[in-house]
Structure formats: C-alpha cells, structure tokens
Short mmCIF file of the C-alpha atoms (twelve columns), coordinates in Angstrom:
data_MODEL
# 
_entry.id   MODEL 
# 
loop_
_atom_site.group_PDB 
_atom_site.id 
_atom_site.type_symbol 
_atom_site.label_atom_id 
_atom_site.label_alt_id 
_atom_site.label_comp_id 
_atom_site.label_asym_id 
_atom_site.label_seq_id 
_atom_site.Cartn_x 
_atom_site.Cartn_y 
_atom_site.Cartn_z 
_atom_site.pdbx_PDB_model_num 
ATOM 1   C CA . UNK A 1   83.187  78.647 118.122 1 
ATOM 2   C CA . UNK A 2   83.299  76.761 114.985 1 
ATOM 3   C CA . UNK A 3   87.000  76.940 115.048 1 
ATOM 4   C CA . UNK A 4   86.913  75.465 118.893 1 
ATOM 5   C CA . UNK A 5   84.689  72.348 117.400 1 
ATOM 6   C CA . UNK A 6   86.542  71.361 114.306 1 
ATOM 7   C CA . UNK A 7   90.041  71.652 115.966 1 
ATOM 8   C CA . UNK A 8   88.562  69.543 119.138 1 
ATOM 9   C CA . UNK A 9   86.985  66.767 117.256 1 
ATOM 10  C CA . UNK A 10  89.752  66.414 114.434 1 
ATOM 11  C CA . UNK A 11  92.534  66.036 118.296 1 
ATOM 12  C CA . UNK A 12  89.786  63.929 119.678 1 
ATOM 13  C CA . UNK A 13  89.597  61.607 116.723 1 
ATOM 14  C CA . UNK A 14  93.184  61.756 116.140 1 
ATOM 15  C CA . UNK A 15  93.607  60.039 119.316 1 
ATOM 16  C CA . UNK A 16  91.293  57.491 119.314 1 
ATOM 17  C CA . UNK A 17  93.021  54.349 119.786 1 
ATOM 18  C CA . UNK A 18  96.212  55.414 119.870 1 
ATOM 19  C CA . UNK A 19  98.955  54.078 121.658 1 
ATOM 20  C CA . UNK A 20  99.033  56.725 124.337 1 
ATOM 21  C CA . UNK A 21  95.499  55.626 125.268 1 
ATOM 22  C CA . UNK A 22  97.110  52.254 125.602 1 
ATOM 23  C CA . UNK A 23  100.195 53.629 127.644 1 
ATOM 24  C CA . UNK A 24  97.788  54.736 130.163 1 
ATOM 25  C CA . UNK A 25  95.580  51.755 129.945 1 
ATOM 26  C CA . UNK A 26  98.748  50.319 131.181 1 
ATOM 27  C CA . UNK A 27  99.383  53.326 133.805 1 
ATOM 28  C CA . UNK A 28  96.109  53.126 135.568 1 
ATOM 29  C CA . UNK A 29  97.896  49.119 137.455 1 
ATOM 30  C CA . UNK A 30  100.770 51.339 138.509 1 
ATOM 31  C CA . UNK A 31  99.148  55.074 139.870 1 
ATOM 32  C CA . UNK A 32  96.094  56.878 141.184 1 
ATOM 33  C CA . UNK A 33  93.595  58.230 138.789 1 
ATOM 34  C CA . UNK A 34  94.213  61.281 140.181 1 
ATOM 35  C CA . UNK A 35  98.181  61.391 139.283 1 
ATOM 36  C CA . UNK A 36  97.338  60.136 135.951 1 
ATOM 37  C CA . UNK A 37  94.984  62.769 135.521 1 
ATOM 38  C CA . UNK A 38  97.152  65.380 136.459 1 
ATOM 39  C CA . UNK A 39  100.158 64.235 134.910 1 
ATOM 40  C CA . UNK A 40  98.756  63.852 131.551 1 
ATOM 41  C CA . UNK A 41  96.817  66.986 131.765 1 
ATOM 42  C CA . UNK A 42  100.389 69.013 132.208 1 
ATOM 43  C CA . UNK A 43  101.613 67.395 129.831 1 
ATOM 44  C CA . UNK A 44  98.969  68.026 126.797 1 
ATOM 45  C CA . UNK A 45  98.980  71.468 127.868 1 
ATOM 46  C CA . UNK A 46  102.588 71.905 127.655 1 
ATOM 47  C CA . UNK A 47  103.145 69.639 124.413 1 
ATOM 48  C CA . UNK A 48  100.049 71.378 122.416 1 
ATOM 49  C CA . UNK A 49  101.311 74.421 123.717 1 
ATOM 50  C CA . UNK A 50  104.623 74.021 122.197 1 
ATOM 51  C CA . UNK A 51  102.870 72.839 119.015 1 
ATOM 52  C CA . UNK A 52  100.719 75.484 118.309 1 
ATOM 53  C CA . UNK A 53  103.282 78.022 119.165 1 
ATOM 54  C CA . UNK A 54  105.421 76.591 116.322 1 
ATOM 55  C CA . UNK A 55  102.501 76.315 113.856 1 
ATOM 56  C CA . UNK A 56  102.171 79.725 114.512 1 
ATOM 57  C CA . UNK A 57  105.385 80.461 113.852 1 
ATOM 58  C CA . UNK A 58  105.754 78.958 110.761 1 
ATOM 59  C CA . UNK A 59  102.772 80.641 110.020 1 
ATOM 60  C CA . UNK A 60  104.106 84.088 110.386 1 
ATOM 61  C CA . UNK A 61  107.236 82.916 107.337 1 
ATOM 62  C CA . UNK A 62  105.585 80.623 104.741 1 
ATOM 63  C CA . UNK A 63  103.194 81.696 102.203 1 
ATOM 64  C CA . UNK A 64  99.537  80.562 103.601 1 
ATOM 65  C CA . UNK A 65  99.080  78.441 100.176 1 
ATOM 66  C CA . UNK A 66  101.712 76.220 101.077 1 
ATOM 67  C CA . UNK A 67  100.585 75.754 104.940 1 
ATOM 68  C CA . UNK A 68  97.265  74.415 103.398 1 
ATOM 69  C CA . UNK A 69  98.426  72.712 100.942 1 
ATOM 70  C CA . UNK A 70  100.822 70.805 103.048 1 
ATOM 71  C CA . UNK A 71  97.847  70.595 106.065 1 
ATOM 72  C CA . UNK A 72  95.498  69.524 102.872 1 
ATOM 73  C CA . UNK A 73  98.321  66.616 102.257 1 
ATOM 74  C CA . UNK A 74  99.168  66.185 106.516 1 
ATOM 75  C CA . UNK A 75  95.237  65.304 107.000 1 
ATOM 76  C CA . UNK A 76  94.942  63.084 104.189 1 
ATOM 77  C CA . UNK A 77  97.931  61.431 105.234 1 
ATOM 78  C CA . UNK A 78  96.390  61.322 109.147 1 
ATOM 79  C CA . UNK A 79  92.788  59.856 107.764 1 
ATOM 80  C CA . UNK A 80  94.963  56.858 105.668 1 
ATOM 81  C CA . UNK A 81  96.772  55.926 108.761 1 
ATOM 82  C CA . UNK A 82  94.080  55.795 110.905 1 
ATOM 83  C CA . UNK A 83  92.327  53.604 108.085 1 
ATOM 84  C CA . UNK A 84  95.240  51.471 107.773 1 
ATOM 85  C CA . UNK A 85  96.014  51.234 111.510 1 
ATOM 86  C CA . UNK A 86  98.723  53.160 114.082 1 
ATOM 87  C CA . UNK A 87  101.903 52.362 112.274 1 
ATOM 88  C CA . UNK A 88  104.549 54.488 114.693 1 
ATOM 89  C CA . UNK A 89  107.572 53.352 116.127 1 
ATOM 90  C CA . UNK A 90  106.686 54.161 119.412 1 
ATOM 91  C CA . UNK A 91  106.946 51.781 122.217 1 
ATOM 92  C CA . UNK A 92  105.986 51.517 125.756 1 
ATOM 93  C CA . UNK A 93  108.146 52.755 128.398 1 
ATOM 94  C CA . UNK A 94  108.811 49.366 130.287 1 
ATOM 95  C CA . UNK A 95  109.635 48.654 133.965 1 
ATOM 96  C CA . UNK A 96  108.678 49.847 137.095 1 
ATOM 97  C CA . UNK A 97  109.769 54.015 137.238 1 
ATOM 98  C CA . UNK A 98  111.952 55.240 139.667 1 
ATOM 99  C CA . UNK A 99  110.339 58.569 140.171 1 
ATOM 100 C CA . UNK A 100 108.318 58.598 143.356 1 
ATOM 101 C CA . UNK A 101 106.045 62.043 142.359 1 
ATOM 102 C CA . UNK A 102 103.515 59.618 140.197 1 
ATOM 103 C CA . UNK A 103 102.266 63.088 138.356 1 
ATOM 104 C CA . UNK A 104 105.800 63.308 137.270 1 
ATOM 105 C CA . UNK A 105 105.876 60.128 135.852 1 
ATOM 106 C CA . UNK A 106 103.115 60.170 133.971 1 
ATOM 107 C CA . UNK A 107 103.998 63.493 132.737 1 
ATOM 108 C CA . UNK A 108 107.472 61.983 131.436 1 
ATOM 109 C CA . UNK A 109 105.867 59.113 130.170 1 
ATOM 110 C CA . UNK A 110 102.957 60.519 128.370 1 
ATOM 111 C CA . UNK A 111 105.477 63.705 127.310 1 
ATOM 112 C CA . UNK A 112 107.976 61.340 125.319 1 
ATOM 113 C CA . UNK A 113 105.555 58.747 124.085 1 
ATOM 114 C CA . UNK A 114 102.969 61.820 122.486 1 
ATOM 115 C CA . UNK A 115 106.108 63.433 120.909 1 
ATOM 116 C CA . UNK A 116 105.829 63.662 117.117 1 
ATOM 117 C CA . UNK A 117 102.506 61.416 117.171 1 
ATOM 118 C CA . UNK A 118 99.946  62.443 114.644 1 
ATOM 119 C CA . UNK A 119 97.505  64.620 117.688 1 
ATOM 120 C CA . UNK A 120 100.804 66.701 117.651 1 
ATOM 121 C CA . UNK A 121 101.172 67.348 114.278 1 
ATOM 122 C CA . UNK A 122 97.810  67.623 114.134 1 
ATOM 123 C CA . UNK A 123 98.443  71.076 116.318 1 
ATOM 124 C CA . UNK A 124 101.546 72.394 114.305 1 
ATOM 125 C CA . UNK A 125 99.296  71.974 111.655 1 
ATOM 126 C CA . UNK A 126 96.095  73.606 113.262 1 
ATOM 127 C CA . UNK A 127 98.632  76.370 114.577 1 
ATOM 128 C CA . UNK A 128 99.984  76.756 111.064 1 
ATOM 129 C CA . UNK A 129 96.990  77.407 109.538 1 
ATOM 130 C CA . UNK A 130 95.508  79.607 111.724 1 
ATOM 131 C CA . UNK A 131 98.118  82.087 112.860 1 
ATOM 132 C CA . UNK A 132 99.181  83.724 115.825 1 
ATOM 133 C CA . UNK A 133 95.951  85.278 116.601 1 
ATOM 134 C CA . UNK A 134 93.919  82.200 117.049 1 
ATOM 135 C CA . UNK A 135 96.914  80.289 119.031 1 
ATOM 136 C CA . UNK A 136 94.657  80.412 122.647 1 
ATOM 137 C CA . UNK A 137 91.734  78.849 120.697 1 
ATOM 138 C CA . UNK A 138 93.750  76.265 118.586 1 
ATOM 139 C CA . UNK A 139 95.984  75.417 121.798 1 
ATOM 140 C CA . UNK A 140 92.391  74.907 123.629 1 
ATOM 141 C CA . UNK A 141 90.798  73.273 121.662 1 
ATOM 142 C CA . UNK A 142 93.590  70.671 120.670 1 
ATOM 143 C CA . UNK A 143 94.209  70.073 124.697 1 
ATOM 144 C CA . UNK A 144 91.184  69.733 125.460 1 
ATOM 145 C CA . UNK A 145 90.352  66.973 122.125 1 
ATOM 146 C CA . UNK A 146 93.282  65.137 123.550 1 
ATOM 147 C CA . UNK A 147 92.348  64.590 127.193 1 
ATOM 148 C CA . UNK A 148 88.676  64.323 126.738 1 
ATOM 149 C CA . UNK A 149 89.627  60.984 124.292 1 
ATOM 150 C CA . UNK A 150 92.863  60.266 126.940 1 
ATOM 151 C CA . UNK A 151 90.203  60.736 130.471 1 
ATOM 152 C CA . UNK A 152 88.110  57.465 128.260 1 
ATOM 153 C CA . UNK A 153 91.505  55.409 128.000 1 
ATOM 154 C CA . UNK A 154 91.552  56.335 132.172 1 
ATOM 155 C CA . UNK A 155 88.422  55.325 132.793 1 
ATOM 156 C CA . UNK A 156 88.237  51.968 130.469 1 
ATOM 157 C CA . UNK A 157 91.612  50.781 132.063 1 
ATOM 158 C CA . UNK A 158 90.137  51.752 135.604 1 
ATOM 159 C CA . UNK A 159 87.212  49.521 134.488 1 
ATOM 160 C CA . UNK A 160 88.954  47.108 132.740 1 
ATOM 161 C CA . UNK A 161 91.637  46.262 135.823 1 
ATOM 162 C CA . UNK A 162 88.572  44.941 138.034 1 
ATOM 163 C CA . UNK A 163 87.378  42.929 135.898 1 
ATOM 164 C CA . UNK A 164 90.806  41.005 134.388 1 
ATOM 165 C CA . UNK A 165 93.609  39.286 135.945 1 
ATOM 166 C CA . UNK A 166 96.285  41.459 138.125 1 
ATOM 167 C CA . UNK A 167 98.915  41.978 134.741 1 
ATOM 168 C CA . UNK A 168 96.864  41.156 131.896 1 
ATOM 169 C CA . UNK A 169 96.313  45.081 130.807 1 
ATOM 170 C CA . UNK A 170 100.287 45.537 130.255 1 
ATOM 171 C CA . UNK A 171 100.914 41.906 128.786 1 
ATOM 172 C CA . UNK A 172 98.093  43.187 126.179 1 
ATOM 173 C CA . UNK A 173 99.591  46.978 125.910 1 
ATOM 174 C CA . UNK A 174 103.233 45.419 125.995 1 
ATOM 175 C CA . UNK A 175 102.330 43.385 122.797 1 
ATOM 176 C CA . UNK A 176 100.526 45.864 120.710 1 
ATOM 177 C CA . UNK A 177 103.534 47.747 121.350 1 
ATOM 178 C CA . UNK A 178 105.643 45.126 120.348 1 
ATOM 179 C CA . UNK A 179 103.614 44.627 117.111 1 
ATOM 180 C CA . UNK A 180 103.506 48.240 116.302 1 
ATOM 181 C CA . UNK A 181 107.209 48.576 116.226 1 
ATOM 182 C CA . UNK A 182 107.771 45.579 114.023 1 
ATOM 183 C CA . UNK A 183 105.526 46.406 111.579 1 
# 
C-alpha cells in the first residue's frame, strides 16, 4: 500500500499544472465531459502501461544501483522543473479535429501531447525501480495519479467555460503554449 501512495502522489504532483491539464482545459469548449473522460482515461492507461512495462524492462538488464541512481538524478531533475516552471516543447494541437468519435480525439490528443512529459518518465522510472513484479501496482498507481489531477483540469475548465467569454479558455491555453515553446 505504501508503494500505491508514493507512486500516486509523486504522478499526481507531477501533473499539476501541466500543459495537458491545459490541453483539456481547452478540450472541455469542443466535447462532452463524458468523451473527455473516456478518452483520456484510455489513453493514461495505455501510455503508463507502456511506461511501466519498459521500466520494467530495463529493470530486468541494468544493475539496480544505476536505476536509482539515475531515478535519484530523474526526480531531482523533475522537482527543479517544476520549481522553475514547465519548460517542454510541447504545444497545443490547434484547429478544429476532423475525427467525429470525440473519445478518439481526445485519446490522440492527450496520447501525443503526454508523450515523453515528465508523469511519463516519471513511470519508466517508477517501473525501473521496482521491477516486473510490482508492474500492476506501479501501472495503477501512476494511472490513477494522472487522471485524478487530469478529472480537476475537467472539472475547472467545465467551471471555468460558464463563467468566461465563449473562446477565452483556448486564447489563454493557446498562449501559454506559445510561451512554453519559446522559452
């Protein structure tokens, strides 16, 4: 259970204020809750899936001083970014999406813009350092850290659409995005 709690709370900080809460910020104008919900759900469980497996992976070939000395050096590096602000070169997929399954397009979107982020390496790391045999746990835990900090980005751009002007939400995603990838 310990295990469970720190690998939850390290994905759900991770993810705090990251862009992907922003991206669907900006999703919630375009698609049901519901779509976004399920969409991004798939997605986590797929990506973390894929994470963890290789963690695990690389767990079962490199000497476990080096995995935790490298996820000793991969954390410190996480906690400085988050410090120094979200620094990736990510950006916003723009334009209206012509996939009419809205799950689908939330799953593509969310998919490509959470590949390589820090909640991901976050996994490979988590995966790395502890194995194969406590992949379901890590894999858990790290999906369920994600959405539970992804479902408040939902909810706060659900909340925040009725109370701003019709566009406002992805003029204000649109430019952090902008300013992220200049930086």
């Amino acid at each position: 259970m310990l295990l469970f709690l720190k690998v939850f709370f390290t994905e759900f900080i991770a993810e705090m204020g990251d862009k992907t809460q922003l991206m669907l910020i900006a999703l919630t104008s375009k698609y049901k809750l519901k779509d976004i919900i399920f969409g991004t759900a798939v997605a986590i469980l797929v990506l973390n899936g894929l994470a963890v497996l290789a963690g695990g992976l690389v767990s079962e070939f490199i000497p476990g001083w080096l995995i935790k000395t490298v996820a000793a050096l991969a954390f410190l590096y996480f906690a400085a970014s988050t410090i120094a602000g979200d620094d990736d070169d990510e950006e916003e997929e723009g334009g209206r999406s012509k996939i009419k399954f809205a799950p689908l397009a939330v799953f593509c979107t969310f998919f490509v813009a959470e590949l390589g982020d820090k909640t991901q390496l976050t996994a490979i790391t988590f995966g790395a350092n502890e194995g194969m045999n406590a992949a379901l746990i890590v894999w858990i835990a790290c999906s369920l850290g994600l959405f539970a900090a992804d479902i408040l980005g939902m909810l706060a751009g659900y909340l925040l659409r009725s109370k701003t002007p019709e566009g406002l939400l992805n003029t204000l995603a649109m430019r952090r995005f902008v300013a992220v990838s200049l930086q």
